[in-house]
PDB file of C-alpha atoms in Angstrom:
ATOM      1  CA  MET A1213     117.356 203.882 228.299  1.00  0.00           C
ATOM      2  CA  GLN A1214     118.315 200.279 228.706  1.00  0.00           C
ATOM      3  CA  THR A1215     116.263 197.579 227.017  1.00  0.00           C
ATOM      4  CA  PRO A1216     115.627 194.482 229.098  1.00  0.00           C
ATOM      5  CA  THR A1217     117.384 191.427 227.855  1.00  0.00           C
ATOM      6  CA  PRO A1218     115.002 188.636 226.997  1.00  0.00           C
ATOM      7  CA  THR A1219     115.160 185.745 229.414  1.00  0.00           C
ATOM      8  CA  ARG A1220     115.168 182.216 228.138  1.00  0.00           C
ATOM      9  CA  PRO A1221     112.564 179.868 229.511  1.00  0.00           C
ATOM     10  CA  PRO A1222     114.066 177.289 231.843  1.00  0.00           C
ATOM     11  CA  ARG A1223     115.264 174.179 230.047  1.00  0.00           C
ATOM     12  CA  ARG A1224     113.080 171.170 230.656  1.00  0.00           C
ATOM     13  CA  ARG A1225     114.810 168.306 232.357  1.00  0.00           C
ATOM     14  CA  PRO A1226     114.685 164.983 230.532  1.00  0.00           C
ATOM     15  CA  LEU A1227     112.427 162.263 231.851  1.00  0.00           C
ATOM     16  CA  THR A1228     114.218 159.919 234.204  1.00  0.00           C
ATOM     17  CA  PRO A1229     113.627 156.164 234.403  1.00  0.00           C
ATOM     18  CA  ASP A1230     112.041 156.696 237.836  1.00  0.00           C
ATOM     19  CA  THR A1231     109.543 159.175 236.405  1.00  0.00           C
ATOM     20  CA  VAL A1232     108.596 156.860 233.550  1.00  0.00           C
ATOM     21  CA  LEU A1233     108.284 153.843 235.874  1.00  0.00           C
ATOM     22  CA  GLY A1234     106.090 155.795 238.280  1.00  0.00           C
ATOM     23  CA  LEU A1235     103.804 157.011 235.514  1.00  0.00           C
ATOM     24  CA  VAL A1236     103.515 153.505 234.049  1.00  0.00           C
ATOM     25  CA  LEU A1237     102.529 152.156 237.483  1.00  0.00           C
ATOM     26  CA  VAL A1238      99.864 154.843 237.867  1.00  0.00           C
ATOM     27  CA  VAL A1239      98.403 154.139 234.409  1.00  0.00           C
ATOM     28  CA  LEU A1240      98.417 150.354 234.875  1.00  0.00           C
ATOM     29  CA  SER A1241      96.810 150.728 238.293  1.00  0.00           C
ATOM     30  CA  ALA A1242      94.084 152.919 236.807  1.00  0.00           C
ATOM     31  CA  VAL A1243      93.404 150.407 234.008  1.00  0.00           C
ATOM     32  CA  PHE A1244      93.127 147.476 236.411  1.00  0.00           C
ATOM     33  CA  LEU A1245      91.158 149.555 238.906  1.00  0.00           C
ATOM     34  CA  ALA A1246      88.578 150.266 236.196  1.00  0.00           C
ATOM     35  CA  ALA A1247      88.296 146.505 235.615  1.00  0.00           C
ATOM     36  CA  THR A1248      87.289 145.956 239.250  1.00  0.00           C
ATOM     37  CA  PHE A1249      84.038 147.873 238.811  1.00  0.00           C
ATOM     38  CA  GLY A1250      82.498 144.788 237.219  1.00  0.00           C
ATOM     39  CA  LEU A1251      83.033 142.835 240.449  1.00  0.00           C
ATOM     40  CA  SER A1252      80.863 142.774 243.532  1.00  0.00           C
ATOM     41  CA  ALA A1253      81.859 145.222 246.259  1.00  0.00           C
ATOM     42  CA  GLU A1254      83.069 142.380 248.482  1.00  0.00           C
ATOM     43  CA  ALA A1255      85.189 140.746 245.784  1.00  0.00           C
ATOM     44  CA  ALA A1256      86.614 144.078 244.599  1.00  0.00           C
ATOM     45  CA  ALA A1257      87.663 145.422 248.013  1.00  0.00           C
ATOM     46  CA  TRP A1258      91.089 143.753 248.161  1.00  0.00           C
ATOM     47  CA  PRO A1259      92.140 144.390 244.520  1.00  0.00           C
ATOM     48  CA  ARG A1260      91.011 148.017 244.772  1.00  0.00           C
ATOM     49  CA  GLY A1261      93.014 148.563 247.944  1.00  0.00           C
ATOM     50  CA  VAL A1262      96.139 147.020 246.423  1.00  0.00           C
ATOM     51  CA  LEU A1263      95.730 148.979 243.182  1.00  0.00           C
ATOM     52  CA  LEU A1264      95.188 152.270 245.001  1.00  0.00           C
ATOM     53  CA  ALA A1265      98.319 151.631 247.055  1.00  0.00           C
ATOM     54  CA  LEU A1266     100.242 150.772 243.868  1.00  0.00           C
ATOM     55  CA  ALA A1267      99.017 153.967 242.203  1.00  0.00           C
ATOM     56  CA  ALA A1268     100.077 156.035 245.221  1.00  0.00           C
ATOM     57  CA  LEU A1269     103.518 154.424 245.244  1.00  0.00           C
ATOM     58  CA  GLY A1270     103.832 154.960 241.486  1.00  0.00           C
ATOM     59  CA  ALA A1271     102.971 158.638 241.920  1.00  0.00           C
ATOM     60  CA  ALA A1272     105.575 158.927 244.694  1.00  0.00           C
ATOM     61  CA  ILE A1273     108.229 157.320 242.460  1.00  0.00           C
ATOM     62  CA  ALA A1274     107.333 159.684 239.598  1.00  0.00           C
ATOM     63  CA  VAL A1275     107.532 162.745 241.863  1.00  0.00           C
ATOM     64  CA  ARG A1276     110.867 161.561 243.263  1.00  0.00           C
ATOM     65  CA  GLY A1277     112.178 161.100 239.749  1.00  0.00           C
ATOM     66  CA  ARG A1278     111.168 164.628 238.755  1.00  0.00           C
ATOM     67  CA  ARG A1279     112.578 166.220 241.908  1.00  0.00           C
ATOM     68  CA  ALA A1280     115.930 164.450 241.721  1.00  0.00           C
ATOM     69  CA  PRO A1281     118.756 166.852 240.941  1.00  0.00           C
ATOM     70  CA  ALA A1282     119.860 166.799 237.342  1.00  0.00           C
ATOM     71  CA  ARG A1283     123.386 165.620 236.749  1.00  0.00           C
ATOM     72  CA  PRO A1284     125.762 166.981 234.194  1.00  0.00           C
ATOM     73  CA  ALA A1285     126.355 164.600 231.322  1.00  0.00           C
ATOM     74  CA  PRO A1286     129.843 163.085 231.161  1.00  0.00           C
ATOM     75  CA  PRO A1287     132.056 164.217 228.303  1.00  0.00           C
ATOM     76  CA  ALA A1288     131.548 162.314 225.053  1.00  0.00           C
ATOM     77  CA  GLY A1289     133.284 158.957 225.085  1.00  0.00           C
ATOM     78  CA  ASP A1290     133.834 159.027 228.853  1.00  0.00           C
ATOM     79  CA  ALA A1291     132.405 155.873 230.427  1.00  0.00           C
ATOM     80  CA  ASP A1292     133.257 156.933 233.985  1.00  0.00           C
ATOM     81  CA  PRO A1293     132.535 160.555 234.938  1.00  0.00           C
ATOM     82  CA  SER A1294     134.325 160.135 238.284  1.00  0.00           C
ATOM     83  CA  ARG A1295     137.755 159.345 236.826  1.00  0.00           C
ATOM     84  CA  ALA A1296     140.519 161.905 236.771  1.00  0.00           C
ATOM     85  CA  PRO A1297     140.964 163.991 233.614  1.00  0.00           C
ATOM     86  CA  GLY A1298     143.473 162.421 231.269  1.00  0.00           C
ATOM     87  CA  ALA A1299     143.241 158.975 232.878  1.00  0.00           C
ATOM     88  CA  ALA A1300     142.372 155.940 230.815  1.00  0.00           C
ATOM     89  CA  PRO A1301     138.673 155.054 230.658  1.00  0.00           C
ATOM     90  CA  SER A1302     137.633 152.586 233.353  1.00  0.00           C
ATOM     91  CA  ALA A1303     135.552 150.448 230.992  1.00  0.00           C
ATOM     92  CA  GLU A1304     137.302 149.197 227.888  1.00  0.00           C
ATOM     93  CA  PRO A1305     135.167 148.182 224.909  1.00  0.00           C
ATOM     94  CA  GLY A1306     133.989 144.620 225.405  1.00  0.00           C
ATOM     95  CA  THR A1307     134.011 144.846 229.213  1.00  0.00           C
ATOM     96  CA  ASP A1308     131.050 143.235 230.904  1.00  0.00           C
ATOM     97  CA  ALA A1309     128.257 145.807 230.953  1.00  0.00           C
ATOM     98  CA  ASP A1310     127.080 144.510 234.320  1.00  0.00           C
ATOM     99  CA  ALA A1311     130.453 145.407 235.835  1.00  0.00           C
ATOM    100  CA  VAL A1312     130.112 148.940 234.492  1.00  0.00           C
ATOM    101  CA  ALA A1313     126.572 149.155 235.893  1.00  0.00           C
ATOM    102  CA  ALA A1314     127.792 147.784 239.241  1.00  0.00           C
ATOM    103  CA  ALA A1315     130.527 150.435 239.369  1.00  0.00           C
ATOM    104  CA  ALA A1316     127.945 153.132 238.659  1.00  0.00           C
ATOM    105  CA  GLU A1317     125.704 151.666 241.361  1.00  0.00           C
ATOM    106  CA  ALA A1318     128.609 151.751 243.839  1.00  0.00           C
ATOM    107  CA  ARG A1319     129.155 155.451 243.102  1.00  0.00           C
ATOM    108  CA  ASP A1320     125.430 156.197 243.388  1.00  0.00           C
ATOM    109  CA  PRO A1321     123.416 153.467 245.147  1.00  0.00           C
ATOM    110  CA  GLU A1322     120.191 155.483 245.134  1.00  0.00           C
ATOM    111  CA  GLY A1323     120.298 156.247 241.413  1.00  0.00           C
ATOM    112  CA  ALA A1324     119.118 159.795 242.188  1.00  0.00           C
ATOM    113  CA  GLY A1325     117.035 159.834 239.020  1.00  0.00           C
ATOM    114  CA  ASP A1326     120.029 160.609 236.872  1.00  0.00           C
ATOM    115  CA  GLY A1327     118.266 159.841 233.576  1.00  0.00           C
ATOM    116  CA  ASP A1328     120.625 157.027 232.661  1.00  0.00           C
ATOM    117  CA  TRP A1329     118.945 155.092 229.851  1.00  0.00           C
ATOM    118  CA  ARG A1330     121.895 152.843 228.902  1.00  0.00           C
ATOM    119  CA  PRO A1331     121.029 149.180 228.218  1.00  0.00           C
ATOM    120  CA  ALA A1332     123.396 148.067 230.990  1.00  0.00           C
ATOM    121  CA  VAL A1333     121.336 150.047 233.492  1.00  0.00           C
ATOM    122  CA  LEU A1334     117.948 148.984 232.131  1.00  0.00           C
ATOM    123  CA  ARG A1335     118.743 145.263 231.768  1.00  0.00           C
ATOM    124  CA  ARG A1336     117.648 144.222 235.281  1.00  0.00           C
ATOM    125  CA  PRO A1337     114.352 146.145 235.304  1.00  0.00           C
ATOM    126  CA  ALA A1338     113.567 144.818 231.827  1.00  0.00           C
ATOM    127  CA  ALA A1339     114.267 141.246 232.931  1.00  0.00           C
ATOM    128  CA  ALA A1340     112.076 141.696 236.030  1.00  0.00           C
ATOM    129  CA  LEU A1341     109.288 143.054 233.826  1.00  0.00           C
ATOM    130  CA  GLY A1342     109.719 140.045 231.518  1.00  0.00           C
ATOM    131  CA  ILE A1343     109.254 137.676 234.458  1.00  0.00           C
ATOM    132  CA  ILE A1344     106.052 139.484 235.427  1.00  0.00           C
ATOM    133  CA  VAL A1345     104.709 139.421 231.850  1.00  0.00           C
ATOM    134  CA  ALA A1346     105.436 135.683 231.623  1.00  0.00           C
ATOM    135  CA  TYR A1347     103.619 135.180 234.932  1.00  0.00           C
ATOM    136  CA  VAL A1348     100.533 136.995 233.687  1.00  0.00           C
ATOM    137  CA  ALA A1349     100.620 135.051 230.396  1.00  0.00           C
ATOM    138  CA  LEU A1350     100.826 131.727 232.261  1.00  0.00           C
ATOM    139  CA  LEU A1351      97.904 132.497 234.583  1.00  0.00           C
ATOM    140  CA  GLU A1352      95.259 131.442 232.057  1.00  0.00           C
ATOM    141  CA  VAL A1353      97.230 128.456 230.819  1.00  0.00           C
ATOM    142  CA  ILE A1354      98.413 126.696 233.984  1.00  0.00           C
ATOM    143  CA  GLY A1355      96.354 128.475 236.630  1.00  0.00           C
ATOM    144  CA  PHE A1356      97.034 130.836 239.489  1.00  0.00           C
ATOM    145  CA  LEU A1357      98.757 128.503 241.940  1.00  0.00           C
ATOM    146  CA  ALA A1358     101.131 126.855 239.442  1.00  0.00           C
ATOM    147  CA  ALA A1359     101.959 130.188 237.769  1.00  0.00           C
ATOM    148  CA  THR A1360     102.577 131.809 241.150  1.00  0.00           C
ATOM    149  CA  GLY A1361     104.938 129.002 242.156  1.00  0.00           C
ATOM    150  CA  LEU A1362     106.880 129.346 238.895  1.00  0.00           C
ATOM    151  CA  TYR A1363     106.930 133.133 239.245  1.00  0.00           C
ATOM    152  CA  LEU A1364     108.389 132.891 242.740  1.00  0.00           C
ATOM    153  CA  LEU A1365     111.058 130.429 241.575  1.00  0.00           C
ATOM    154  CA  ALA A1366     111.998 132.625 238.600  1.00  0.00           C
ATOM    155  CA  HIS A1367     112.121 135.772 240.717  1.00  0.00           C
ATOM    156  CA  LEU A1368     114.249 134.109 243.399  1.00  0.00           C
ATOM    157  CA  TRP A1369     116.663 132.821 240.729  1.00  0.00           C
ATOM    158  CA  PHE A1370     116.786 136.257 239.100  1.00  0.00           C
ATOM    159  CA  ASN A1371     117.711 137.816 242.437  1.00  0.00           C
ATOM    160  CA  GLY A1372     120.592 135.415 243.010  1.00  0.00           C
ATOM    161  CA  VAL A1373     119.049 132.787 245.273  1.00  0.00           C
ATOM    162  CA  ARG A1374     120.533 129.355 244.478  1.00  0.00           C
ATOM    163  CA  ASP A1375     119.624 127.297 247.573  1.00  0.00           C
ATOM    164  CA  TRP A1376     116.987 124.655 246.780  1.00  0.00           C
ATOM    165  CA  ARG A1377     115.709 124.794 250.383  1.00  0.00           C
ATOM    166  CA  VAL A1378     114.862 128.474 249.946  1.00  0.00           C
ATOM    167  CA  PHE A1379     113.211 127.725 246.584  1.00  0.00           C
ATOM    168  CA  ALA A1380     111.098 124.966 248.093  1.00  0.00           C
ATOM    169  CA  GLY A1381     110.268 126.830 251.288  1.00  0.00           C
ATOM    170  CA  VAL A1382     109.217 130.057 249.617  1.00  0.00           C
ATOM    171  CA  ALA A1383     107.379 128.578 246.616  1.00  0.00           C
ATOM    172  CA  VAL A1384     105.526 125.856 248.529  1.00  0.00           C
ATOM    173  CA  GLY A1385     104.915 128.030 251.592  1.00  0.00           C
ATOM    174  CA  VAL A1386     103.527 131.034 249.711  1.00  0.00           C
ATOM    175  CA  VAL A1387     101.407 128.939 247.338  1.00  0.00           C
ATOM    176  CA  ALA A1388     100.013 126.869 250.231  1.00  0.00           C
ATOM    177  CA  PHE A1389      99.224 130.019 252.222  1.00  0.00           C
ATOM    178  CA  ILE A1390      97.446 131.650 249.257  1.00  0.00           C
ATOM    179  CA  HIS A1391      95.476 128.453 248.552  1.00  0.00           C
ATOM    180  CA  PHE A1392      94.416 128.104 252.190  1.00  0.00           C
ATOM    181  CA  LEU A1393      93.497 131.788 252.478  1.00  0.00           C
ATOM    182  CA  PHE A1394      91.424 132.004 249.306  1.00  0.00           C
ATOM    183  CA  ALA A1395      89.936 128.496 249.113  1.00  0.00           C
ATOM    184  CA  TYR A1396      89.108 127.920 252.754  1.00  0.00           C
ATOM    185  CA  GLU A1397      88.956 131.262 254.561  1.00  0.00           C
ATOM    186  CA  LEU A1398      87.579 133.564 251.847  1.00  0.00           C
ATOM    187  CA  SER A1399      85.794 130.905 249.745  1.00  0.00           C
ATOM    188  CA  VAL A1400      87.084 132.575 246.571  1.00  0.00           C
ATOM    189  CA  PRO A1401      88.015 130.181 243.779  1.00  0.00           C
ATOM    190  CA  LEU A1402      91.358 130.842 242.135  1.00  0.00           C
ATOM    191  CA  PRO A1403      91.730 130.417 238.368  1.00  0.00           C
ATOM    192  CA  ALA A1404      92.662 126.795 237.625  1.00  0.00           C
ATOM    193  CA  GLY A1405      93.940 127.409 234.101  1.00  0.00           C
ATOM    194  CA  MET A1406      93.102 125.676 230.848  1.00  0.00           C
ATOM    195  CA  LEU A1407      95.370 122.707 231.570  1.00  0.00           C
ATOM    196  CA  PHE A1408      93.770 121.873 234.920  1.00  0.00           C
ATOM    197  CA  GLU A1409      90.067 122.539 234.300  1.00  0.00           C
TER     198      GLU A1409
END
C-alpha cells in the first residue's frame, strides 16, 4: 500500500509594486470618498465620480499586478539577467542607476509586475508622489489656482519638458480654464489660501 506524498501548498508570490500602488489608490479613494459625505449632493457629485473612477483604476492596477507572471530572480550579484553566462556585468558599481533602470525598461517596457523594488526603479514614482504631496501641502497656503500652476510646472519639468512656451501655455491655460469653469460656470469658490485671503 502506497502512502500519498504530502503536497506543499503553493508558494505565495511576493507583492509587486503595481499591486501595492493599486491598493494604495483604492484606500486613498475610499478615505476621500468618505469625506465627500459631508458635502451637499450637488457639490459632491464630481468628486465622488472622480474618486470612484480612481478606485476602479486602482483595483484594475492591483489585479494586473497580481496576475502578472512571476519572474525568476537573477543570480546573486548579477545586475543584468539577460546577459550571457560568464560575461562581465553590464552595470559596474558606480554606474548611473537611471541608466540601469533605462536598460531594464528597454528589455521590459510594460514592467509586467516583476516585483522589482530597487531604488533605481522606484525613484521616478517616488519623485512623482513627492510632487503631489507638495501640491496638496501648498493648497492651503497659496490657494488652489497658484498651487495648481506650480504643480503643473513641476510635473512638466519632471517629465522632461524644457520649453518655456509649453510651460506658459499649459500652466496658464489649465489654470484659466479651471478658474473660468468653477468661478463663472459652476459658481463654486476655489480655496484662496492663507496668503491670499
